[in-house]
XYZ file of C-alpha atoms in Angstrom:
308
model
C -20.436 -17.911 55.195
C -23.761 -19.155 53.821
C -22.773 -22.263 51.905
C -26.297 -22.972 50.687
C -26.521 -19.580 49.014
C -23.324 -20.349 47.088
C -24.796 -23.619 45.858
C -28.052 -21.903 44.866
C -26.099 -19.358 42.842
C -24.308 -22.173 41.016
C -27.657 -23.765 40.182
C -28.997 -20.457 38.898
C -25.996 -19.768 36.675
C -25.823 -23.274 35.244
C -29.566 -23.627 34.699
C -29.584 -20.317 32.829
C -26.697 -21.539 30.698
C -28.751 -24.582 29.683
C -31.872 -22.503 29.009
C -29.873 -20.181 26.763
C -28.927 -23.091 24.502
C -32.375 -23.042 22.898
C -31.654 -19.553 21.579
C -28.455 -20.773 19.926
C -29.960 -23.697 18.013
C -30.037 -23.345 14.233
C -30.248 -25.512 11.128
C -26.890 -27.099 11.990
C -28.607 -29.126 14.719
C -31.090 -30.622 12.246
C -28.290 -31.229 9.745
C -26.304 -33.068 12.418
C -29.245 -35.281 13.344
C -29.987 -36.168 9.727
C -26.354 -37.018 9.053
C -26.098 -39.269 12.105
C -29.313 -41.063 11.169
C -28.229 -41.538 7.562
C -24.694 -42.731 8.253
C -23.853 -46.416 8.040
C -20.904 -45.795 10.356
C -20.577 -44.822 13.976
C -20.413 -41.599 15.939
C -16.932 -40.921 17.290
C -16.598 -38.294 19.991
C -13.359 -36.540 20.811
C -12.344 -33.958 23.381
C -9.474 -32.981 25.649
C -9.526 -32.503 29.412
C -12.948 -31.729 30.874
C -14.422 -31.699 27.369
C -13.161 -35.244 26.984
C -14.848 -36.334 30.203
C -18.142 -34.860 28.988
C -17.525 -36.489 25.612
C -17.224 -39.914 27.238
C -20.604 -39.467 28.870
C -22.226 -38.318 25.621
C -20.736 -41.304 23.783
C -22.074 -43.654 26.455
C -25.538 -42.112 26.271
C -25.637 -42.358 22.479
C -24.430 -45.960 22.511
C -27.061 -47.039 25.027
C -29.886 -45.339 23.131
C -29.400 -46.808 19.692
C -26.565 -44.789 18.149
C -23.321 -46.796 17.856
C -20.733 -44.509 19.386
C -17.405 -44.444 21.182
C -14.993 -41.909 22.651
C -11.555 -41.321 21.186
C -8.842 -39.433 23.068
C -7.285 -36.851 20.708
C -3.751 -37.646 21.840
C -4.199 -41.361 21.239
C -5.948 -40.594 17.960
C -2.925 -38.669 16.699
C -0.698 -41.602 17.590
C -2.502 -44.441 15.841
C -6.119 -44.601 16.956
C -7.219 -42.745 13.822
C -6.950 -46.167 12.246
C -10.313 -46.920 13.896
C -12.016 -44.103 11.980
C -13.766 -45.154 8.770
C -14.963 -42.752 6.113
C -18.582 -43.483 7.077
C -18.155 -42.329 10.664
C -19.520 -39.035 11.978
C -16.949 -37.226 14.111
C -18.025 -34.982 16.998
C -15.243 -32.740 18.275
C -15.690 -30.913 21.596
C -13.694 -27.844 22.633
C -15.096 -24.894 24.549
C -12.578 -22.491 23.043
C -12.601 -24.174 19.664
C -8.823 -23.802 19.621
C -7.672 -26.962 21.427
C -4.502 -27.916 19.588
C -4.819 -31.693 20.115
C -8.265 -31.623 18.498
C -7.381 -29.258 15.654
C -4.514 -31.522 14.590
C -7.075 -34.169 13.644
C -9.027 -31.965 11.219
C -6.792 -32.489 8.131
C -7.050 -36.267 8.453
C -10.815 -36.175 9.001
C -11.398 -33.977 5.966
C -9.171 -36.116 3.790
C -10.950 -39.205 5.120
C -14.355 -37.798 4.147
C -15.780 -37.673 7.664
C -18.699 -35.403 8.514
C -17.460 -33.200 11.376
C -19.762 -31.823 14.067
C -18.205 -29.433 16.557
C -19.458 -28.363 19.980
C -17.744 -25.126 20.961
C -18.480 -21.931 22.796
C -17.180 -19.810 19.921
C -18.826 -19.915 16.462
C -15.869 -17.987 15.029
C -13.239 -20.422 16.371
C -10.980 -22.487 14.147
C -12.774 -25.722 15.060
C -16.232 -24.272 14.424
C -15.240 -22.876 11.033
C -13.571 -26.147 10.063
C -16.679 -28.225 10.819
C -19.580 -29.277 8.635
C -21.996 -28.487 11.468
C -21.411 -26.368 14.541
C -23.439 -26.553 17.747
C -22.978 -23.477 19.893
C -22.615 -24.359 23.594
C -21.295 -20.961 24.644
C -22.194 -19.635 28.085
C -22.298 -16.089 29.403
C -20.379 -17.014 32.554
C -18.874 -19.943 34.406
C -20.263 -20.795 37.832
C -16.682 -20.923 39.086
C -16.082 -17.714 41.134
C -12.706 -17.309 39.404
C -14.400 -17.765 36.019
C -11.723 -20.317 35.205
C -12.872 -23.872 35.996
C -15.242 -25.340 33.368
C -18.609 -25.478 35.121
C -21.461 -23.871 33.202
C -19.715 -24.668 29.928
C -19.430 -28.390 30.665
C -23.045 -28.493 31.866
C -24.180 -26.833 28.640
C -22.129 -29.248 26.543
C -23.578 -32.226 28.392
C -27.101 -30.875 27.862
C -26.434 -30.479 24.135
C -25.253 -34.089 24.028
C -28.452 -35.167 25.746
C -30.457 -33.151 23.225
C -28.729 -35.016 20.399
C -29.340 -38.401 22.033
C -33.005 -37.767 22.847
C -33.726 -36.339 19.397
C -32.137 -39.388 17.796
C -34.184 -41.671 20.052
C -37.417 -40.021 18.955
C -36.371 -39.954 15.306
C -35.673 -43.701 15.458
C -38.765 -44.488 17.529
C -36.458 -46.052 20.128
C -38.584 -48.116 22.529
C -38.058 -49.509 26.050
C -37.485 -52.933 24.510
C -34.594 -51.500 22.496
C -33.141 -49.857 25.592
C -33.388 -53.111 27.509
C -31.351 -54.946 24.872
C -28.388 -52.704 25.718
C -28.999 -53.011 29.491
C -29.669 -56.740 30.004
C -28.195 -56.704 33.496
C -30.583 -54.095 34.871
C -34.138 -54.411 36.180
C -35.531 -53.086 32.906
C -33.621 -55.750 30.994
C -35.068 -58.419 33.248
C -38.613 -57.163 32.757
C -38.462 -56.742 29.003
C -36.051 -59.419 27.804
C -36.569 -62.348 30.182
C -39.379 -64.828 29.644
C -41.575 -66.260 32.357
C -40.040 -69.675 31.673
C -36.628 -68.227 32.630
C -37.732 -67.324 36.150
C -40.632 -69.577 37.072
C -40.518 -72.325 39.692
C -41.069 -75.646 37.930
C -39.627 -78.348 40.208
C -41.749 -80.278 42.717
C -44.808 -78.097 42.240
C -47.298 -78.337 45.171
C -50.241 -80.060 43.456
C -53.138 -81.287 45.591
C -56.539 -82.842 44.966
C -59.625 -80.735 45.645
C -60.973 -83.452 47.935
C -57.879 -83.426 50.168
C -58.178 -82.383 53.800
C -56.972 -79.100 55.214
C -54.244 -80.967 57.093
C -52.972 -82.434 53.827
C -53.163 -78.952 52.328
C -50.892 -77.461 54.979
C -48.421 -80.321 54.534
C -48.278 -79.820 50.753
C -47.876 -76.055 51.101
C -45.096 -76.498 53.655
C -43.183 -78.916 51.445
C -43.694 -76.776 48.343
C -42.241 -73.642 49.976
C -44.083 -71.392 47.525
C -46.874 -70.264 49.814
C -49.493 -71.929 47.607
C -51.072 -75.249 46.664
C -52.278 -75.955 43.120
C -55.435 -77.807 42.198
C -55.715 -79.239 38.693
C -58.539 -81.731 38.526
C -60.189 -82.898 35.316
C -62.651 -80.018 35.291
C -61.024 -77.586 37.673
C -58.021 -75.329 37.950
C -57.642 -73.583 41.298
C -55.187 -72.260 43.842
C -54.955 -72.003 47.610
C -52.605 -69.377 49.003
C -51.241 -68.939 52.494
C -53.512 -65.888 52.700
C -56.509 -68.102 51.951
C -55.463 -70.414 54.786
C -55.087 -67.566 57.286
C -58.445 -66.068 56.378
C -60.113 -69.475 56.574
C -58.704 -70.083 60.046
C -60.129 -66.735 61.179
C -63.514 -67.641 59.714
C -63.823 -71.310 60.719
C -61.646 -71.384 63.859
C -61.444 -74.979 65.141
C -63.700 -76.170 62.297
C -60.954 -75.332 59.811
C -59.468 -78.836 60.063
C -62.747 -80.384 59.031
C -62.698 -78.496 55.741
C -61.609 -79.780 52.353
C -59.426 -78.033 49.784
C -62.564 -77.457 47.689
C -63.912 -75.278 50.530
C -60.818 -73.065 50.588
C -59.570 -72.814 47.005
C -59.980 -69.973 44.518
C -61.131 -71.206 41.117
C -59.956 -69.775 37.806
C -56.776 -68.178 39.199
C -54.681 -65.770 37.143
C -52.424 -67.632 34.721
C -49.793 -66.682 32.184
C -48.037 -68.482 29.359
C -44.495 -69.690 29.921
C -43.448 -67.821 26.763
C -44.739 -64.443 27.997
C -42.307 -61.708 28.972
C -41.565 -61.080 32.628
C -42.853 -57.550 31.992
C -46.262 -58.934 31.011
C -46.359 -61.086 34.121
C -45.460 -58.199 36.414
C -48.043 -55.896 34.816
C -50.750 -58.553 35.263
C -49.774 -59.099 38.886
C -49.741 -55.392 39.655
C -53.132 -54.879 37.997
C -54.617 -57.799 39.953
C -52.846 -56.956 43.241
C -51.424 -60.471 43.507
C -47.926 -61.855 43.968
C -48.255 -65.272 42.309
C -49.217 -66.504 38.842
C -49.696 -70.034 37.611
C -47.679 -70.672 34.461
C -49.293 -72.675 31.704
C -48.397 -74.439 28.490
C -51.631 -75.216 26.730
C -53.981 -76.626 29.350
C -51.182 -77.802 31.650
C -49.767 -75.985 34.683
C -45.968 -76.138 34.316
C -44.758 -73.585 36.838
C -45.305 -70.825 39.338
C -44.140 -67.237 38.818
C -43.725 -65.108 41.924
C -43.111 -61.370 42.196
């Protein structure tokens, strides 16, 4: 049995199912987007079984991209969780058949509550589709499952429609990386965009040295500082000596290296950044300059060292 050929067939069937969604889009998609944007409430997503699992992912994607959203299990909803639904909320109900009993039982409450109902089904003529204010057709011509029973293409299509909603809403709201980072403060993007240089700089026992100091003193200061640099801040000079500068100087001067002064080895006017700048700005500057260290300033004073 050629297992790879089976996998390839699955990819072909499911990718075609996603491509076919574009042919099914109509004015209901635009109406859904406008309603979600205009609502002062949240987006509540509901589904049973595999549709529920897909619904949880869609809710998570919406929530992390600027649309307040959460998933509600239809069974729990029917036994008290409907109390979390306000009249301003938009309700997205997912059911491939459009006849899932647990979901349909919620319709009378939602209508009486004044909720705008968006349904994702594979059947525009289903009870759920006809009961909704907007219907998004996620029907597929075939499941990738060889028995045509397990939800495969249909769940992929539903997930893709959820992504289409989320991305469209992002663009409509001009959602920026900074906004995304606010909802992901623990990730690398959050660090880059939300943290300030002052949050991550080294500021204790900075390795300052006078420009007239000897190379031996320089090595001692750099060793004690443990930052791989020494900082020069004389009355009329701001400079830096890195461990790379020391290595290159040793190659150039050989035994004469120890007769040199810091002024012979330092790099004047090094790259600096304000302590209030974002970490993102610091990293961009370092990448553009092909360096791994920045001096951090407050006014004319060096107050820290930021390292990549």
